[in-house]
mmCIF file of C-alpha atoms in Angstrom:
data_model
loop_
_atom_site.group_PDB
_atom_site.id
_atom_site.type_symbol
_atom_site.label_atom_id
_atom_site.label_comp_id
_atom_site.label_asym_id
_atom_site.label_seq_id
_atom_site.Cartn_x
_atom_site.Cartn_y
_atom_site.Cartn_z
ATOM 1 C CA UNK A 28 149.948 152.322 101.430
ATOM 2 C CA UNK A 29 152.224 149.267 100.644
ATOM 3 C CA UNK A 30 150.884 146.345 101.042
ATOM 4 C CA UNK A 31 153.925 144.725 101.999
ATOM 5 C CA UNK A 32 154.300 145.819 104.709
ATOM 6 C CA UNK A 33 150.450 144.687 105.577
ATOM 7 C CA UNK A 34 151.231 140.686 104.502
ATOM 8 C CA UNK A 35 152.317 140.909 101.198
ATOM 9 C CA UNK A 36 155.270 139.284 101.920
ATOM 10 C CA UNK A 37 154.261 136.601 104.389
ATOM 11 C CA UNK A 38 151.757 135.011 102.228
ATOM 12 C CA UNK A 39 154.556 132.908 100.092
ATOM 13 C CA UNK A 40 155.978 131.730 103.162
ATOM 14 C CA UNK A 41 152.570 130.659 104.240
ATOM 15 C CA UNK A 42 151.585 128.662 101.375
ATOM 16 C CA UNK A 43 155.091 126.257 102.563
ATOM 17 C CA UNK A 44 153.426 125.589 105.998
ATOM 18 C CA UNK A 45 151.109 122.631 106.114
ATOM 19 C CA UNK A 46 148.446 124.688 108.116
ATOM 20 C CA UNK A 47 145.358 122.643 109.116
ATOM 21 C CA UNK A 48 143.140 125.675 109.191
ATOM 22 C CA UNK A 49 144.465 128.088 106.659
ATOM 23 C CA UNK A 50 140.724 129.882 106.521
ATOM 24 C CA UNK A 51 141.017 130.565 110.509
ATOM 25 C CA UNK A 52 144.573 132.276 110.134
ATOM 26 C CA UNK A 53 144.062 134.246 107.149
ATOM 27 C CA UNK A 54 140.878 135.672 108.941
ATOM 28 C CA UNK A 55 142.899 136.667 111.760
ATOM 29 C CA UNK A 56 145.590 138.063 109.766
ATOM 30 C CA UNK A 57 143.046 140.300 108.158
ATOM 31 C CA UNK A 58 141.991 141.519 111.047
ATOM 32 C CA UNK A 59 145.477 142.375 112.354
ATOM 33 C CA UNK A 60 146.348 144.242 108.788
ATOM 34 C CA UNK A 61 143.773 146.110 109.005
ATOM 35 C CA UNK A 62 144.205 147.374 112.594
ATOM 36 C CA UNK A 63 148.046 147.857 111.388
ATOM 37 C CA UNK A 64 147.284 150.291 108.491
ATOM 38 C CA UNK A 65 144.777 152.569 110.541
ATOM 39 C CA UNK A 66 145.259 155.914 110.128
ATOM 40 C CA UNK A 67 146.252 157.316 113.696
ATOM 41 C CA UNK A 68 149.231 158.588 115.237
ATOM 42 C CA UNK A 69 150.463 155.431 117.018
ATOM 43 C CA UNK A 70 150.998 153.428 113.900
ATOM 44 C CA UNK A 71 151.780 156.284 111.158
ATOM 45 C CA UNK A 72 154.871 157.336 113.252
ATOM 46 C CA UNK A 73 156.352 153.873 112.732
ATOM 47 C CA UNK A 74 154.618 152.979 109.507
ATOM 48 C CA UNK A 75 155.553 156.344 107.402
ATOM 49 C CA UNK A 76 159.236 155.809 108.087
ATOM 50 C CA UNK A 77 159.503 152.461 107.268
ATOM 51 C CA UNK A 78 157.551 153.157 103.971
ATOM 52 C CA UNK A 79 159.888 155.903 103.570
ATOM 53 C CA UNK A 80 162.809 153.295 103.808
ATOM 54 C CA UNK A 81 160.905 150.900 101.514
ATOM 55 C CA UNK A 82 162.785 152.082 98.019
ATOM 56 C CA UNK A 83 166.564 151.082 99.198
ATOM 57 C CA UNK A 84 167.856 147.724 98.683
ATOM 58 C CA UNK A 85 171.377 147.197 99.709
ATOM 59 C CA UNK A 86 174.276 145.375 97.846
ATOM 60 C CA UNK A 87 175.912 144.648 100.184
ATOM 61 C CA UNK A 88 174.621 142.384 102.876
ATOM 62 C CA UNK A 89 176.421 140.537 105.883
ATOM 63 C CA UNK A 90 174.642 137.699 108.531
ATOM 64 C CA UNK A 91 177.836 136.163 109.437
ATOM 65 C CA UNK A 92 179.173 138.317 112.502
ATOM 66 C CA UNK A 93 177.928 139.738 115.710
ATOM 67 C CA UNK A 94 176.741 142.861 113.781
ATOM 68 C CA UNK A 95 173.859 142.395 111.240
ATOM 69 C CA UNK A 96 175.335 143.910 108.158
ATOM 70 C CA UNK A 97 173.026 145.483 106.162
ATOM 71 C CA UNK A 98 173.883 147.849 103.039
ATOM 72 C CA UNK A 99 177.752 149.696 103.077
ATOM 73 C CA UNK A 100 178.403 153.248 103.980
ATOM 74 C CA UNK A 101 179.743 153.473 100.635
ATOM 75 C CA UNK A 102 176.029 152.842 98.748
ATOM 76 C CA UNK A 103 174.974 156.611 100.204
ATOM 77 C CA UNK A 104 175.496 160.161 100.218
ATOM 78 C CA UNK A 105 176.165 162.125 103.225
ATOM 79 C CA UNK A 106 172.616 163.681 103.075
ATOM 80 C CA UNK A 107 170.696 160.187 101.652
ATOM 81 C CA UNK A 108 172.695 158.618 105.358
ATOM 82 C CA UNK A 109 171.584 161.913 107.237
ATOM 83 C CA UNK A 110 168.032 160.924 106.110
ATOM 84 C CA UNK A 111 168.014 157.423 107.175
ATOM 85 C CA UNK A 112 169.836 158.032 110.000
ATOM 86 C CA UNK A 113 166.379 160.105 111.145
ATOM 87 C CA UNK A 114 163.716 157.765 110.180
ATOM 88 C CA UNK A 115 165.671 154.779 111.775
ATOM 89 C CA UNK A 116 165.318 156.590 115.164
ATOM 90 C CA UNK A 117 161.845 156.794 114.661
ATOM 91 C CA UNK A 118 161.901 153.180 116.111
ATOM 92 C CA UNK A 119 163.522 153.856 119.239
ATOM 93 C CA UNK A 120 164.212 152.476 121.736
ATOM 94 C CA UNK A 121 165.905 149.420 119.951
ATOM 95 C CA UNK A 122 166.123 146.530 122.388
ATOM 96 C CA UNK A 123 167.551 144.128 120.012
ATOM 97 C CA UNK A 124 171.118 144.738 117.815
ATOM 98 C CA UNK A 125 173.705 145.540 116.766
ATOM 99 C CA UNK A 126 172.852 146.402 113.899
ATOM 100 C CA UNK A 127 174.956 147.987 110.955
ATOM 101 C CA UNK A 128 172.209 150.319 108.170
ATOM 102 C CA UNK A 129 174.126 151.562 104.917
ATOM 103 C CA UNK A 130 177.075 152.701 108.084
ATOM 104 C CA UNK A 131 175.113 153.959 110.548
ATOM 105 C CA UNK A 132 175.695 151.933 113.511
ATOM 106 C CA UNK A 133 172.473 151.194 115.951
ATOM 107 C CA UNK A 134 173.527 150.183 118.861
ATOM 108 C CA UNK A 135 170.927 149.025 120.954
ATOM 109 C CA UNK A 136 169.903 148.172 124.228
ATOM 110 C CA UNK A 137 170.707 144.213 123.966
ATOM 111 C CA UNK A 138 174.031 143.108 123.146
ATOM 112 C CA UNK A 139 172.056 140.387 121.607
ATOM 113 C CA UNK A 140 174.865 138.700 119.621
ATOM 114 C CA UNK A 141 176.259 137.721 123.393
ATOM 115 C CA UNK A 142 172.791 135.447 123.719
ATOM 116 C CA UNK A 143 173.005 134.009 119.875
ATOM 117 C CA UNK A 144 177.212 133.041 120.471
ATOM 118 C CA UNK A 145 175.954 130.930 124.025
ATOM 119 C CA UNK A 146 172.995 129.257 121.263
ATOM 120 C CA UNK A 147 175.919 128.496 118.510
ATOM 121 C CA UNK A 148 177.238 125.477 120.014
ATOM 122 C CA UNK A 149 173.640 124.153 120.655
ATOM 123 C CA UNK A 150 172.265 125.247 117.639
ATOM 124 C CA UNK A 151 169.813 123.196 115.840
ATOM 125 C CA UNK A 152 170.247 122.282 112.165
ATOM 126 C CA UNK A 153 168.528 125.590 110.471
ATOM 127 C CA UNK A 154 169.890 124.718 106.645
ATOM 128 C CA UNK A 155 166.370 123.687 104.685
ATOM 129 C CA UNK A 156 164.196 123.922 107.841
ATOM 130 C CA UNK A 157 160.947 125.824 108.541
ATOM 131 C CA UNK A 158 161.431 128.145 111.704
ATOM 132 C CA UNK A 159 159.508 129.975 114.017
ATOM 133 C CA UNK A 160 161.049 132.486 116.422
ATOM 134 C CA UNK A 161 158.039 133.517 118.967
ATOM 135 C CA UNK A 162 158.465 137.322 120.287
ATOM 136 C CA UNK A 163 161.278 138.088 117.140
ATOM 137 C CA UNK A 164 161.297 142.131 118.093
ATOM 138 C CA UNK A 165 163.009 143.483 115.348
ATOM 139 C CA UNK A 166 164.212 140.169 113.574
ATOM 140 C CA UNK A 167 167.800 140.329 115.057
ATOM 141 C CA UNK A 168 167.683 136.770 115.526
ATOM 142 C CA UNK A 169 166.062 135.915 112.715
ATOM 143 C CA UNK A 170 169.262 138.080 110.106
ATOM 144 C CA UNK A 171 171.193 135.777 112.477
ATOM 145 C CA UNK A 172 169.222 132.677 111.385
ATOM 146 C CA UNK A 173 169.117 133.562 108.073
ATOM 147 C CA UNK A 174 173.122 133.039 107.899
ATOM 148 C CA UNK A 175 172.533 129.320 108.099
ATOM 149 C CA UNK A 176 169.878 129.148 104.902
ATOM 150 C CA UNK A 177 166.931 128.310 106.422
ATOM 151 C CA UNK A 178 163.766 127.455 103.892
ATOM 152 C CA UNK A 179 161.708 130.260 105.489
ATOM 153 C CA UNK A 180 161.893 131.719 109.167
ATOM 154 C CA UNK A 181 158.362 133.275 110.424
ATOM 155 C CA UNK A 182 158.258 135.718 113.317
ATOM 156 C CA UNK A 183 155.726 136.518 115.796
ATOM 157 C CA UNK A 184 155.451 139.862 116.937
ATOM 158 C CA UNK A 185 152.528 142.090 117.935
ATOM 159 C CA UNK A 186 154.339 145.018 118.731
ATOM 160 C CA UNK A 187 153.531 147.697 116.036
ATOM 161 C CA UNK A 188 156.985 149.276 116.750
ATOM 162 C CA UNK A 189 159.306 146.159 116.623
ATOM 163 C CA UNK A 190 156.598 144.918 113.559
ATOM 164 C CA UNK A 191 157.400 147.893 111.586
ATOM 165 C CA UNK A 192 161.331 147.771 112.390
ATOM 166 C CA UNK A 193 161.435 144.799 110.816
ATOM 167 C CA UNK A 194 160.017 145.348 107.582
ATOM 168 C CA UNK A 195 162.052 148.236 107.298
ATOM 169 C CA UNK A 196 165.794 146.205 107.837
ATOM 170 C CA UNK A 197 163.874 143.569 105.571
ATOM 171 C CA UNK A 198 162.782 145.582 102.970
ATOM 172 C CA UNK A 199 166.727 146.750 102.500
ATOM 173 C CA UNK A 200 168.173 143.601 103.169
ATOM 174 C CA UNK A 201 165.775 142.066 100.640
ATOM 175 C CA UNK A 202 165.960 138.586 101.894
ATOM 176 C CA UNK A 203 162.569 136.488 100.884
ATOM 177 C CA UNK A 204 162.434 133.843 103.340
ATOM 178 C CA UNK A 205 162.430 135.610 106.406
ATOM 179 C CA UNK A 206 158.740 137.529 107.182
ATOM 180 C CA UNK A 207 157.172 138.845 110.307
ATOM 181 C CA UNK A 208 153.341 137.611 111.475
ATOM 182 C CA UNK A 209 151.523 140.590 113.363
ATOM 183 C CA UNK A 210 150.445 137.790 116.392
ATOM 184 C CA UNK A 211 152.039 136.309 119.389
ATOM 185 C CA UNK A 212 152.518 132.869 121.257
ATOM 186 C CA UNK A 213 148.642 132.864 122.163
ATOM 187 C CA UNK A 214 148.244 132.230 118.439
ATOM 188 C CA UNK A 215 150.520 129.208 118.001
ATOM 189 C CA UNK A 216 147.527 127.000 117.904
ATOM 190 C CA UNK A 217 146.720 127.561 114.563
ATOM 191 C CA UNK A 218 150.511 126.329 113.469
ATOM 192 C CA UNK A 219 149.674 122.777 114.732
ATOM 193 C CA UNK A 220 152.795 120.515 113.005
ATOM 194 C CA UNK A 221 154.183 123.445 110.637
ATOM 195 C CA UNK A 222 157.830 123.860 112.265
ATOM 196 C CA UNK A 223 161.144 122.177 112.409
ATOM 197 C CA UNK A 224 162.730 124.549 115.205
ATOM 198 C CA UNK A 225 160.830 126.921 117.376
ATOM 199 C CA UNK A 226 163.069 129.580 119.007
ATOM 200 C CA UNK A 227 161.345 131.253 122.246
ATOM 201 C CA UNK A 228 163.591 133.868 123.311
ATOM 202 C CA UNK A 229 162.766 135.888 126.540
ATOM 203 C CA UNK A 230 158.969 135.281 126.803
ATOM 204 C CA UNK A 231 158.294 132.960 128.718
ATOM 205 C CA UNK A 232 157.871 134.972 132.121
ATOM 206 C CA UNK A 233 155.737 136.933 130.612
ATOM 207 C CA UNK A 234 152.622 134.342 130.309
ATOM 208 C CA UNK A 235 150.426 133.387 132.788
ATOM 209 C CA UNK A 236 150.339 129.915 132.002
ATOM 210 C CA UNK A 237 153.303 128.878 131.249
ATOM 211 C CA UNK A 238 152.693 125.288 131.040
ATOM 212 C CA UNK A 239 149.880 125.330 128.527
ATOM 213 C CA UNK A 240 151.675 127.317 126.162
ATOM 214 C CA UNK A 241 154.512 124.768 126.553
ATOM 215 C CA UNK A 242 151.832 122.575 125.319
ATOM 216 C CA UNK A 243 150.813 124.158 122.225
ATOM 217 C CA UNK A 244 154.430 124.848 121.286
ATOM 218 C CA UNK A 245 154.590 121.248 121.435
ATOM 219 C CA UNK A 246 151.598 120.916 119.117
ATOM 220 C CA UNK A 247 153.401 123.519 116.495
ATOM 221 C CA UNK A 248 156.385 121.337 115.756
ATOM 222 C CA UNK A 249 156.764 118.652 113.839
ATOM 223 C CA UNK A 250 157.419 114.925 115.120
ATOM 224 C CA UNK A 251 160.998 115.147 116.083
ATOM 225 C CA UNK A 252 161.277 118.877 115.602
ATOM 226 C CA UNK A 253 163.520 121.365 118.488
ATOM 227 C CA UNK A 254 162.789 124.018 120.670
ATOM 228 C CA UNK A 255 165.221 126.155 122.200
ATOM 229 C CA UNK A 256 163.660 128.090 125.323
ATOM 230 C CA UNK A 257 166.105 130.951 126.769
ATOM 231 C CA UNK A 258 164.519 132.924 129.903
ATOM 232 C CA UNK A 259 165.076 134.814 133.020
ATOM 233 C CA UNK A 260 165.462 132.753 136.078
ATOM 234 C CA UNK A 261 166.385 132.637 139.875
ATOM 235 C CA UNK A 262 168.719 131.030 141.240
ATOM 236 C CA UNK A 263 168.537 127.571 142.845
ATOM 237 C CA UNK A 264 168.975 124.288 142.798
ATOM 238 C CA UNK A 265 164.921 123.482 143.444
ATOM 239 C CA UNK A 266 161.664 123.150 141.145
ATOM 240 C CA UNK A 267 160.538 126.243 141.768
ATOM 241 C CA UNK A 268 159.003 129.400 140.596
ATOM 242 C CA UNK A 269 159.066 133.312 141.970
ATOM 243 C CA UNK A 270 155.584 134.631 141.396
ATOM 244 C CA UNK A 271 156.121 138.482 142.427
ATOM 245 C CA UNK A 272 153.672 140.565 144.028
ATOM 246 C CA UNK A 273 153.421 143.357 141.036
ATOM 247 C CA UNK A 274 157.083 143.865 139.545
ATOM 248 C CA UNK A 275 159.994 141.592 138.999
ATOM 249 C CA UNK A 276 163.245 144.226 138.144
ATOM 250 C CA UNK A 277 160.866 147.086 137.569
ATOM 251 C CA UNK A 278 159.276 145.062 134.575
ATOM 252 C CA UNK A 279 155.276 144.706 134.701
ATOM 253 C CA UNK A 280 153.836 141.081 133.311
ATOM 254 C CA UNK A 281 156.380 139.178 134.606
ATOM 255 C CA UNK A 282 154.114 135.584 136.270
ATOM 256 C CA UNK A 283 156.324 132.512 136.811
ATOM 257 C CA UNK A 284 160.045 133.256 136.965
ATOM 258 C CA UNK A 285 161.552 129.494 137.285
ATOM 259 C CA UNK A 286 164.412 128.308 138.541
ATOM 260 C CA UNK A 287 166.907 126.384 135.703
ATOM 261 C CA UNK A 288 165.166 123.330 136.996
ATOM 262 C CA UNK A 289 162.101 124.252 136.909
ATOM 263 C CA UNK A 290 161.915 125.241 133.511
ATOM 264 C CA UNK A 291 163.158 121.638 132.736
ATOM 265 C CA UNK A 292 160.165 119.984 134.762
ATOM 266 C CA UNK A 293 157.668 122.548 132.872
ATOM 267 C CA UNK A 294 158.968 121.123 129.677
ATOM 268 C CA UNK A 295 159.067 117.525 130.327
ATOM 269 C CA UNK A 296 155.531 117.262 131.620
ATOM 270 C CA UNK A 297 154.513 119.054 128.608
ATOM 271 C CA UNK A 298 155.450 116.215 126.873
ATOM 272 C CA UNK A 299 158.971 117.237 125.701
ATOM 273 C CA UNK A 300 161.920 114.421 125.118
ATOM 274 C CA UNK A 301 166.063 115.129 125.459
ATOM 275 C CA UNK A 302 164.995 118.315 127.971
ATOM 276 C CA UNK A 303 168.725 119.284 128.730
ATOM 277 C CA UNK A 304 170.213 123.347 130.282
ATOM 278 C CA UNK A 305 172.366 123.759 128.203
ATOM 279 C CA UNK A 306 174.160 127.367 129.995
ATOM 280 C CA UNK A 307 173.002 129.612 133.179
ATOM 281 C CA UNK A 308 174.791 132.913 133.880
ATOM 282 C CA UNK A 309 173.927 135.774 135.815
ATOM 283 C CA UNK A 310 172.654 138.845 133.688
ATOM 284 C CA UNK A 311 175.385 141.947 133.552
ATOM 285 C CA UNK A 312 175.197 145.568 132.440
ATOM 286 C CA UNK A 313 177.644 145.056 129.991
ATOM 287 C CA UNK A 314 174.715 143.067 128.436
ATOM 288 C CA UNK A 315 172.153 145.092 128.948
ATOM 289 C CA UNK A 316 172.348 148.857 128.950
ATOM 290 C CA UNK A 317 171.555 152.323 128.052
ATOM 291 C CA UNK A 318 172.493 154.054 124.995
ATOM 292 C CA UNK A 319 172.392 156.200 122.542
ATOM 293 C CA UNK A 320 169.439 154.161 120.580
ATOM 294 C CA UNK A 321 167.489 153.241 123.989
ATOM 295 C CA UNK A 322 167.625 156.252 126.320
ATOM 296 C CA UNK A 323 165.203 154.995 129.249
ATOM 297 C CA UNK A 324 165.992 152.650 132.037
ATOM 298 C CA UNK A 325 167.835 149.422 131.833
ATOM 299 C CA UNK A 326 169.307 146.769 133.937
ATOM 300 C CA UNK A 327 171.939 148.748 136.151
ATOM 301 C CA UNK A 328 168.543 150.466 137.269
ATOM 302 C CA UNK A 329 166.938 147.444 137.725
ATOM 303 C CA UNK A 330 168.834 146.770 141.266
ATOM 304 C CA UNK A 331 168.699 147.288 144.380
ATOM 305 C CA UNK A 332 171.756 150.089 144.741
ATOM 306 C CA UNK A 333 173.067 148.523 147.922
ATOM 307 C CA UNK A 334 173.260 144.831 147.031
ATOM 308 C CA UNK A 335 173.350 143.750 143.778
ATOM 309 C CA UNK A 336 172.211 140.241 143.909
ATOM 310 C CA UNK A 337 168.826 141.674 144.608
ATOM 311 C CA UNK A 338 166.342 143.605 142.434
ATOM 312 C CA UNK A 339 164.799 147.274 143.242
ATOM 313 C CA UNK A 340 162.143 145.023 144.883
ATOM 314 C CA UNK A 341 163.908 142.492 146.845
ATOM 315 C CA UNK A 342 163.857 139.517 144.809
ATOM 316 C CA UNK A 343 166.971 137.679 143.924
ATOM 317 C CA UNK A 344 168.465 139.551 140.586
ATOM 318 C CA UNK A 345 167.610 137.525 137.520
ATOM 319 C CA UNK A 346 169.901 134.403 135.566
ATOM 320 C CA UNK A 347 169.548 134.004 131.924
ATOM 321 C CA UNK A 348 168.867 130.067 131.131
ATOM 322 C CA UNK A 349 169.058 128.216 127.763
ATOM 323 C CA UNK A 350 167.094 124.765 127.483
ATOM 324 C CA UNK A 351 166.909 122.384 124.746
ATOM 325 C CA UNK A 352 163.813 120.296 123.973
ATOM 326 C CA UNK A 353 162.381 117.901 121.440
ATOM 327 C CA UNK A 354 159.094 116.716 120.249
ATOM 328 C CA UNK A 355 158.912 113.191 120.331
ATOM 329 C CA UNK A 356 159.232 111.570 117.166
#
């Protein structure tokens, strides 16, 4: 088994993170590796691929564009391509992409470099800085990051499918300060004053307290450090919230679903400073879709066939919303 893809390659990154209880997190991590390399069917069909993958590094490598870049058609055979082509559908569905493997283009579910051109002119200084992006999938966003030379970028993912993903693109794109942490938002806590710029990207309205995770994502930056919240919302001019009755667009564990406005409240009463929305725009299915990579469901499915401004369950169909927030210094 290779161990790194069980931490091996986030424990570098660690040691650069002023982490007041080091014991506490390496415990957990433990824990997590070790449920990671059991030997059942739900992780081995995601883990044997990406070990599979594990012996190609690219030369060719390219962060710049919508398309994450990683390895040129050129660098393999027909059959060698044929090959990866196979284990790289092991992880579908991909939600997050494009993405661009040795010429085999994934194109998944998000047209995710739409959401990363509406952050560009908002962007936080990344160059030298110490980044967390909560719920990273399969590191999209963070190959997108790494363009701008960051000093390390940690994601948070529990998802043994999106966790394995990534070290599979990483382990080709070889790129050493970028690693993925088997854990999600609940385990912030333990990061108290260890980032520069948190990125939480679609998760919000998926906790049931939204406002005390606010809080410890407060706690996890450092004194004049950023974080960039983008979520689904309602629309509305007023503080408020939808709470639906089981489903929200056919998608279970969705709580709060705020208004633009309300997601600026939750953040100032957290304790954030400079709270500005930054863009709002109604979500498309030229944004979200079906295809060849994610077969199931998606957004054009998601509404109610007769009127479009309103989900399959009557609610008002979903914004996207992009705030900016700073610790105060």
């Amino acid at each position: 088994m290779d161990r790194l893809f069980l931490g091996g390659e986030a424990g570098p990154l660690l040691d650069e993170l002023p982490l007041p209880d080091r014991p506490a997190l390496d415990r957990l991590l433990s824990e997590q590796y070790r449920w990671l390399g059991q030997e059942k069917k739900g992780f081995l069909r995601f883990r044997e691929p990406a070990e599979a993958m594990a012996c190609r590094r690219a030369r060719f490598l390219d962060l710049a564009g919508s398309v994450v870049r990683i390895g040129a058609a050129a660098e393999l055979g027909v059959g060698e391509r044929q090959e990866l082509e196979e284990r790289l559908r092991c992880f579908m569905p991909w939600r997050k992409g494009p993405f661009s493997v040795f010429g085999i283009d994934i194109d998944a579910e998000w047209r995710s470099e739409r959401k990363w051109d509406r952050l560009l002119p908002e962007l936080p200084e990344l160059t030298g800085k110490r980044v967390a992006d909560i719920g990273c999938n399969n590191g999209y966003y963070m190959f997108r990051m790494a363009h701008h030379e960051p000093r390390l970028v940690l994601g948070f993912e529990p998802y043994v499918q999106h966790y394995f993903a990534f070290q599979a693109l990483n382990r080709m794109a070889g790129l050493e300060n970028l690693a993925v942490l088997p854990l999600g938002v609940e385990h912030i806590g333990l990061f108290a004053g260890c980032f520069d710029v948190i990125f939480l990207m679609g998760i919000i309205y998926h906790r049931p307290s939204p406002f005390e995770m606010l809080r410890q994502l407060l706690g996890a930056l450092r004194p004049g450090g950023t974080l960039v919240v983008e979520s689904q919302a309602i629309p509305g001019e007023e503080p408020l919230a939808l709470f639906p009755r089981d489903r929200y667009a056919k998608v279970p564990g969705t709580y709060f679903v705020p208004t633009g406005s309300c997601l600026v409240n939750w953040l100032e009463r957290a304790g954030f400073t400079d709270v500005r929305l930054f863009c709002s725009h109604p979500m498309s299915s030229a944004e979200q879709r079906r295809t060849d990579w994610m077969g199931f469901e998606s957004y054009a499915d998601f509404l109610d066939p007769a009127d479009q401004t309103r989900t399959v369950e009557g609610y008002p169909a979903p914004l996207r919303v992009f705030v900016k927030a700073a610790r105060p210094g």
